[in-house]
Short mmCIF file of C-alpha atoms in Angstrom, two decimals:
data_model
loop_
_atom_site.label_atom_id
_atom_site.label_comp_id
_atom_site.label_asym_id
_atom_site.label_seq_id
_atom_site.Cartn_x
_atom_site.Cartn_y
_atom_site.Cartn_z
CA MET A 1 -0.27 3.49 66.31
CA THR A 2 -2.65 6.60 67.03
CA ALA A 3 -5.91 7.31 65.54
CA GLU A 4 -5.38 10.02 62.80
CA TYR A 5 -8.02 12.51 63.78
CA LYS A 6 -9.39 16.00 61.63
CA ALA A 7 -11.64 18.57 62.78
CA LYS A 8 -13.70 20.74 60.49
CA TRP A 9 -15.61 24.43 61.08
CA SER A 10 -17.97 24.62 58.14
CA GLY A 11 -18.37 27.97 59.00
CA LYS A 12 -16.57 31.36 56.61
CA TRP A 13 -16.15 34.24 56.50
CA PRO A 14 -18.79 36.97 56.00
CA ASN A 15 -19.85 34.79 58.92
CA LEU A 16 -17.76 32.22 61.09
CA CYS A 17 -19.87 32.72 63.98
CA ARG A 18 -22.67 30.24 61.39
CA GLY A 19 -21.42 27.23 61.17
CA CYS A 20 -21.19 22.96 62.97
CA TRP A 21 -18.03 21.24 63.33
CA THR A 22 -17.19 18.25 62.19
CA LEU A 23 -14.63 14.87 63.80
CA HIS A 24 -13.51 12.14 61.12
CA ARG A 25 -11.16 9.30 62.65
CA ASP A 26 -8.91 7.92 59.95
CA GLY A 27 -11.55 9.58 57.32
CA LYS A 28 -14.03 8.05 59.22
CA ASP A 29 -16.96 10.42 60.50
CA ILE A 30 -17.78 10.73 64.25
CA SER A 31 -19.28 13.94 64.44
CA GLU A 32 -22.43 12.46 66.43
CA LYS A 33 -20.08 11.84 69.57
CA ILE A 34 -19.39 16.02 69.67
CA PRO A 35 -22.18 16.87 71.78
CA GLU A 36 -24.68 19.02 71.28
CA TYR A 37 -24.43 21.87 72.83
CA LEU A 38 -20.15 22.62 71.79
CA LYS A 39 -21.63 21.40 68.16
CA GLN A 40 -22.00 25.29 66.67
CA GLN A 41 -19.57 26.71 69.30
CA PRO A 42 -15.77 27.53 69.71
CA MET A 43 -14.00 24.81 71.45
CA GLN A 44 -12.32 26.87 73.57
CA THR A 45 -8.63 25.75 72.81
CA PHE A 46 -5.92 27.80 73.58
CA GLY A 47 -4.85 29.97 70.66
CA THR A 48 -4.40 33.75 69.22
CA TYR A 49 -7.62 35.33 68.03
CA ASN A 50 -8.38 39.05 66.60
CA SER A 51 -10.43 41.20 68.09
CA TRP A 52 -12.88 44.75 66.42
CA HIS A 53 -14.10 46.99 68.02
CA PHE A 54 -14.80 50.56 66.29
CA ARG A 55 -13.82 53.94 67.59
CA LYS A 56 -15.72 57.04 67.98
CA ASN A 57 -14.90 58.14 64.03
CA TRP A 58 -16.16 54.42 63.42
CA GLU A 59 -12.30 53.16 61.92
CA VAL A 60 -12.46 49.64 62.57
CA VAL A 61 -9.54 48.63 65.05
CA TRP A 62 -8.46 45.04 65.37
CA LYS A 63 -6.48 43.35 68.88
CA SER A 64 -4.82 40.32 68.69
CA TYR A 65 -5.42 38.40 72.47
CA GLU A 66 -4.68 34.76 73.34
CA SER A 67 -7.30 32.55 74.73
CA GLY A 68 -8.90 28.86 76.04
CA LEU A 69 -7.83 26.18 77.47
CA TYR A 70 -3.68 24.39 76.65
CA SER A 71 -4.49 20.53 75.87
CA ALA A 72 -4.32 18.44 79.25
CA GLU A 73 -7.02 21.42 80.57
CA TRP A 74 -9.28 20.98 77.77
CA ARG A 75 -9.16 17.22 77.04
CA GLU A 76 -9.81 17.37 81.50
CA GLU A 77 -12.57 19.29 80.61
CA ASN A 78 -14.21 17.35 77.54
CA GLN A 79 -12.90 13.87 79.49
CA GLU A 80 -16.98 13.58 79.44
CA TRP A 81 -17.42 12.78 75.78
CA PHE A 82 -14.05 12.23 74.59
CA LYS A 83 -14.15 8.46 76.61
CA GLU A 84 -17.34 8.48 73.73
CA ILE A 85 -14.34 8.25 71.25
CA THR A 86 -10.99 6.82 73.35
CA THR A 87 -9.68 6.60 76.65
CA ASP A 88 -6.05 6.74 74.76
CA THR A 89 -4.26 9.45 76.07
CA GLU A 90 -2.00 10.15 72.24
CA GLU A 91 -5.63 10.29 70.57
CA GLN A 92 -7.25 12.69 72.89
CA LYS A 93 -3.82 14.99 72.58
CA ALA A 94 -4.77 14.70 68.69
CA ILE A 95 -8.30 15.18 68.25
CA PHE A 96 -7.67 18.87 71.04
CA GLU A 97 -4.48 19.06 68.05
CA ALA A 98 -7.52 19.06 65.04
CA PHE A 99 -10.02 21.12 67.02
CA GLN A 100 -7.09 24.17 67.87
CA LYS A 101 -6.58 23.96 63.92
CA GLU A 102 -9.51 24.47 62.96
CA ASP A 103 -10.67 26.99 66.46
CA TRP A 104 -12.18 30.00 66.17
CA ARG A 105 -13.65 33.08 68.18
CA HIS A 106 -17.49 35.45 67.74
CA ASN A 107 -16.11 38.65 66.24
CA SER A 108 -12.93 36.82 65.06
CA CYS A 109 -13.45 37.88 61.19
CA GLY A 110 -15.41 41.03 60.88
CA GLY A 111 -17.49 40.26 58.73
CA CYS A 112 -20.29 41.56 60.75
CA ILE A 113 -18.69 44.65 60.54
#
């Protein structure tokens, strides 16, 4: 049976960029397994994200774009710390999906407008 994983990003609008990742396995906090360099960054999972910029007349323009790594690439990229949690491929896919649901990008919420 595959464990249940839940990832949570604590940042919220209007300051989405300021937060920290937590990760739970079957309800138990295993956030200490996330490397320090990733705890306060986007996880770089594949998804559709938004960005914004100002036009000359200060009009705000939003654009959608796709960014990030697909599951297999992402799992390979993060293999070093994954093996501290599990070596099971199905569980690693579940971890990817948990982070993907909460993933974000800088400049994506507009809170810093």
